[in-house]
Every structure is written in structure tokens, then in C-alpha cells.
Coordinates of N, CA and C and ligand atoms in Angstrom, one line a residue:
X1 N -68.7 -127.6 16.7 CA -69.0 -129.0 17.0 C -68.0 -129.9 16.4
X2 N -67.8 -131.0 17.1 CA -66.7 -132.0 16.8 C -67.2 -133.1 15.9
X3 N -66.6 -133.3 14.7 CA -67.0 -134.3 13.8 C -66.2 -135.5 14.0
X4 N -67.0 -136.6 14.3 CA -66.3 -137.9 14.6 C -65.5 -138.4 13.5
X5 N -66.2 -138.3 12.2 CA -65.5 -138.8 11.0 C -64.2 -138.1 10.8
X6 N -64.2 -136.7 10.9 CA -63.0 -135.9 10.8 C -61.9 -136.3 11.8
X7 N -62.3 -136.5 13.0 CA -61.3 -136.9 14.0 C -60.6 -138.2 13.5
X8 N -61.5 -139.2 13.1 CA -61.0 -140.5 12.7 C -60.0 -140.4 11.6
X9 N -60.3 -139.5 10.6 CA -59.5 -139.3 9.4 C -58.2 -138.6 9.8
X10 N -58.3 -137.6 10.7 CA -57.1 -136.9 11.0 C -56.3 -137.3 12.2
X11 N -56.7 -138.5 12.7 CA -56.1 -138.9 13.9 C -54.5 -139.0 13.8
X12 N -54.1 -139.5 12.7 CA -52.6 -139.6 12.4 C -52.0 -138.3 12.3
X13 N -52.6 -137.3 11.7 CA -52.0 -135.9 11.7 C -52.0 -135.3 13.1
X14 N -53.1 -135.6 13.9 CA -53.0 -135.1 15.2 C -51.9 -135.7 16.0
X15 N -51.7 -137.0 15.9 CA -50.6 -137.7 16.6 C -49.3 -137.2 16.2
X16 N -49.0 -137.0 14.8 CA -47.7 -136.4 14.4 C -47.5 -135.0 15.0
X17 N -48.6 -134.3 15.0 CA -48.6 -132.9 15.5 C -48.1 -132.9 17.0
X18 N -48.8 -133.8 17.8 CA -48.4 -134.0 19.2 C -46.8 -134.3 19.4
X19 N -46.5 -135.4 18.6 CA -45.0 -135.8 18.7 C -44.1 -134.6 18.3
X20 N -44.5 -133.9 17.4 CA -43.6 -132.8 16.9 C -43.5 -131.7 18.0
X21 N -44.6 -131.3 18.7 CA -44.5 -130.3 19.7 C -43.9 -130.9 21.1
X22 N -44.3 -132.1 21.4 CA -43.8 -132.7 22.6 C -42.3 -133.0 22.5
X23 N -41.7 -133.0 21.3 CA -40.3 -133.1 21.2 C -39.6 -131.8 21.5
X24 N -40.3 -130.7 21.1 CA -39.7 -129.3 21.4 C -39.7 -128.9 22.8
X25 N -40.8 -129.3 23.5 CA -40.9 -129.0 24.9 C -42.1 -129.8 25.5
X26 N -42.1 -130.0 26.8 CA -43.2 -130.8 27.4 C -44.5 -130.1 27.1
X27 N -45.5 -130.8 26.8 CA -46.8 -130.2 26.5 C -47.8 -130.8 27.5
X28 N -48.9 -130.0 27.7 CA -50.1 -130.5 28.5 C -51.3 -130.3 27.7
X29 N -52.4 -131.0 28.1 CA -53.6 -131.1 27.3 C -54.1 -129.8 26.8
X30 N -54.3 -128.8 27.7 CA -54.9 -127.6 27.4 C -54.1 -126.8 26.4
X31 N -52.8 -126.9 26.5 CA -51.9 -126.2 25.5 C -52.1 -126.8 24.2
X32 N -52.1 -128.2 24.1 CA -52.2 -128.9 22.8 C -53.6 -128.6 22.2
X33 N -54.6 -128.6 23.0 CA -56.0 -128.2 22.4 C -56.0 -126.9 21.7
X34 N -55.3 -125.9 22.3 CA -55.3 -124.6 21.8 C -54.4 -124.6 20.5
X35 N -53.3 -125.3 20.5 CA -52.4 -125.3 19.3 C -53.2 -126.0 18.2
X36 N -53.9 -127.0 18.5 CA -54.6 -127.8 17.4 C -55.8 -126.8 16.8
X37 N -56.4 -126.1 17.8 CA -57.5 -125.2 17.3 C -56.9 -124.2 16.4
X38 N -55.7 -123.7 16.7 CA -55.1 -122.7 15.8 C -54.9 -123.2 14.3
X39 N -54.7 -124.5 14.3 CA -54.4 -125.2 13.0 C -55.8 -125.7 12.4
X40 N -56.8 -125.4 13.0 CA -58.2 -125.7 12.5 C -58.7 -127.0 12.9
X41 N -58.1 -127.6 13.9 CA -58.8 -128.9 14.4 C -59.4 -128.5 15.8
X42 N -60.7 -128.6 15.7 CA -61.5 -128.3 16.9 C -61.9 -129.6 17.6
X43 N -61.1 -130.0 18.6 CA -61.3 -131.3 19.3 C -61.6 -131.1 20.8
X44 N -62.3 -131.9 21.4 CA -62.7 -131.7 22.7 C -61.6 -132.4 23.7
X45 N -61.5 -131.9 24.9 CA -60.6 -132.5 25.8 C -60.9 -134.0 26.0
X46 N -62.2 -134.4 26.0 CA -62.6 -135.8 26.0 C -62.1 -136.7 24.9
X47 N -61.7 -136.0 23.8 CA -61.1 -136.8 22.7 C -59.6 -136.7 22.8
X48 N -59.0 -135.6 23.1 CA -57.6 -135.5 23.1 C -57.0 -136.4 24.2
X49 N -57.5 -136.3 25.5 CA -56.9 -137.0 26.5 C -56.7 -138.5 26.2
X50 N -57.7 -139.2 25.8 CA -57.5 -140.6 25.4 C -56.3 -140.9 24.4
X51 N -56.2 -139.9 23.4 CA -55.2 -140.0 22.4 C -53.8 -139.9 23.1
X52 N -53.6 -138.8 24.0 CA -52.4 -138.8 24.7 C -52.1 -140.0 25.5
X53 N -53.1 -140.5 26.1 CA -53.0 -141.7 27.0 C -52.6 -142.9 26.3
X54 N -53.1 -143.1 25.0 CA -52.9 -144.3 24.2 C -51.4 -144.1 23.6
X55 N -51.1 -142.8 23.4 CA -49.6 -142.7 22.9 C -48.7 -142.9 23.9
X56 N -49.0 -142.7 25.2 CA -48.1 -143.0 26.3 C -48.2 -144.5 26.5
X57 N -49.2 -145.2 26.3 CA -49.3 -146.6 26.4 C -48.4 -147.3 25.3
X58 N -48.4 -146.6 24.2 CA -47.6 -147.2 23.0 C -46.1 -146.8 23.1
X59 N -45.7 -146.2 24.2 CA -44.3 -145.8 24.4 C -43.8 -144.8 23.5
X60 N -44.7 -143.8 23.1 CA -44.3 -142.7 22.2 C -44.1 -141.5 23.1
X61 N -44.7 -141.4 24.1 CA -44.6 -140.2 25.0 C -44.3 -140.7 26.4
X62 N -43.5 -139.8 27.1 CA -43.4 -140.0 28.5 C -44.2 -139.0 29.3
X63 N -44.8 -139.4 30.3 CA -45.7 -138.6 31.1 C -45.0 -138.1 32.4
X64 N -45.2 -136.9 32.8 CA -44.6 -136.4 34.1 C -45.7 -135.7 34.7
X65 N -45.9 -136.0 36.1 CA -46.9 -135.3 36.8 C -46.2 -134.1 37.4
X66 N -46.7 -132.9 37.3 CA -46.2 -131.7 37.9 C -47.2 -131.0 38.9
X67 N -46.8 -130.6 40.0 CA -47.6 -129.9 40.9 C -47.8 -128.5 40.4
X68 N -49.1 -128.1 40.2 CA -49.3 -126.7 39.8 C -50.4 -126.2 41.0
X69 N -50.7 -124.9 40.8 CA -51.5 -124.3 41.9 C -52.9 -125.0 42.1
X70 N -53.4 -125.5 41.0 CA -54.7 -126.1 41.0 C -54.7 -127.6 41.2
X71 N -53.6 -128.1 41.4 CA -53.5 -129.6 41.6 C -52.4 -130.1 40.8
X72 N -52.6 -131.2 40.1 CA -51.5 -132.0 39.4 C -51.8 -131.8 38.0
X73 N -50.7 -131.5 37.1 CA -50.9 -131.4 35.7 C -50.0 -132.4 35.0
X74 N -50.5 -133.1 34.0 CA -49.7 -134.1 33.3 C -49.0 -133.5 32.1
X75 N -47.7 -133.6 32.1 CA -46.9 -133.1 31.0 C -46.4 -134.3 30.2
X76 N -46.4 -134.1 28.9 CA -45.9 -135.2 28.0 C -44.7 -134.7 27.1
X77 N -43.8 -135.7 27.1 CA -42.6 -135.4 26.2 C -42.4 -136.6 25.2
X78 N -42.0 -136.2 24.0 CA -41.8 -137.3 23.0 C -40.5 -138.0 23.5
X79 N -40.6 -139.3 23.5 CA -39.4 -140.1 23.9 C -38.7 -140.6 22.7
X80 N -37.7 -141.5 22.9 CA -36.9 -141.9 21.8 C -37.6 -142.7 20.6
X81 N -38.6 -143.6 21.1 CA -39.4 -144.3 20.2 C -40.3 -143.3 19.4
X82 N -40.9 -142.3 20.1 CA -41.7 -141.4 19.5 C -41.0 -140.5 18.4
X83 N -39.7 -140.2 18.8 CA -38.9 -139.5 17.8 C -38.6 -140.3 16.5
X84 N -38.4 -141.6 16.7 CA -38.2 -142.4 15.5 C -39.4 -142.5 14.7
X85 N -40.6 -142.6 15.4 CA -41.8 -142.7 14.7 C -42.1 -141.4 13.9
X86 N -41.7 -140.2 14.5 CA -41.9 -138.9 14.0 C -41.1 -138.8 12.6
X87 N -39.8 -139.2 12.7 CA -39.0 -139.2 11.5 C -39.6 -140.0 10.4
X88 N -40.1 -141.1 10.7 CA -40.8 -142.0 9.6 C -42.1 -141.3 9.1
X89 N -42.8 -140.8 10.0 CA -44.1 -140.2 9.6 C -43.9 -139.0 8.8
X90 N -42.8 -138.2 9.1 CA -42.6 -137.0 8.5 C -42.3 -137.3 7.0
X91 N -41.4 -138.3 6.8 CA -41.1 -138.8 5.4 C -42.3 -139.2 4.7
X92 N -43.3 -139.9 5.3 CA -44.5 -140.4 4.6 C -45.4 -139.2 4.3
X93 N -45.5 -138.2 5.3 CA -46.4 -137.2 5.1 C -45.9 -136.3 3.8
X94 N -44.6 -136.2 3.8 CA -44.0 -135.4 2.7 C -44.2 -136.1 1.4
X95 N -44.1 -137.5 1.3 CA -44.4 -138.2 0.1 C -45.7 -138.0 -0.4
X96 N -46.6 -138.1 0.6 CA -48.1 -138.0 0.3 C -48.4 -136.6 -0.2
X97 N -47.9 -135.6 0.5 CA -48.0 -134.2 0.1 C -47.7 -134.0 -1.3
X98 N -46.4 -134.5 -1.7 CA -45.9 -134.2 -3.0 C -46.9 -134.8 -4.1
X99 N -47.5 -136.0 -3.7 CA -48.4 -136.7 -4.7 C -49.7 -136.0 -4.9
X100 N -50.2 -135.5 -3.7 CA -51.6 -134.9 -3.8 C -51.6 -133.4 -4.0
X101 N -50.5 -132.7 -3.9 CA -50.5 -131.3 -3.8 C -51.3 -130.6 -4.9
X102 N -51.1 -131.2 -6.2 CA -51.8 -130.5 -7.3 C -53.1 -131.2 -7.6
Ligands
ZN1 ZN1 -48.3 -126.8 15.8

């Protein structure tokens, strides 16, 4: 079951995670859900898709519609602004990690 409080707390981590992978290769929703699940984040498509959409609206991700056998699939890639944000966030995450690790 999905915990709303946990999603709220980890939203930033989820977004950094998306930026990280979408920088390496275009990602689509189902792939990202599986990736997050492997890292222990159980989130529903109905939660992930609005996150991807808002990141697109914030000019962090570029969206590309691709024709696949079952219809159209949306692929997301981290754009230039998203990469800048990722660099900043990575520094902040590392700072925080150093402080709280013990
Ligand atoms: Zn990952």
C-alpha cells in the first residue's frame, strides 16, 4: 500500500532519481515505477505520472511521444535545466548524507 506521508517526504528523492535516470537514457513511466520499486519506493502510476508531468511543466524534463505497438508511449529526458538542478541537488543530498549518516 502506498503511504501518502512517505510520498510527500520522499518526493524530492523521487525527483532526483528521475532526473538521474532520464539523463542517462529516455525513461517511461512503467520503467521508472519498476526502478523505484527496486529501491524500495512503492508508488502507484497515478502518483508517478503527475510528478513526471509537473517536472515537464517546470522545464526539467523533455517529453517525446513514441509510437509503440500498443499506442503512444511518453518518454522523458532530462534537459539542460534539469541537469543543472540535478548537480545542485546532488551536492545538497551529499551534504545532508554526511551530516546524518551517523
Ligand atoms: Zn535508480
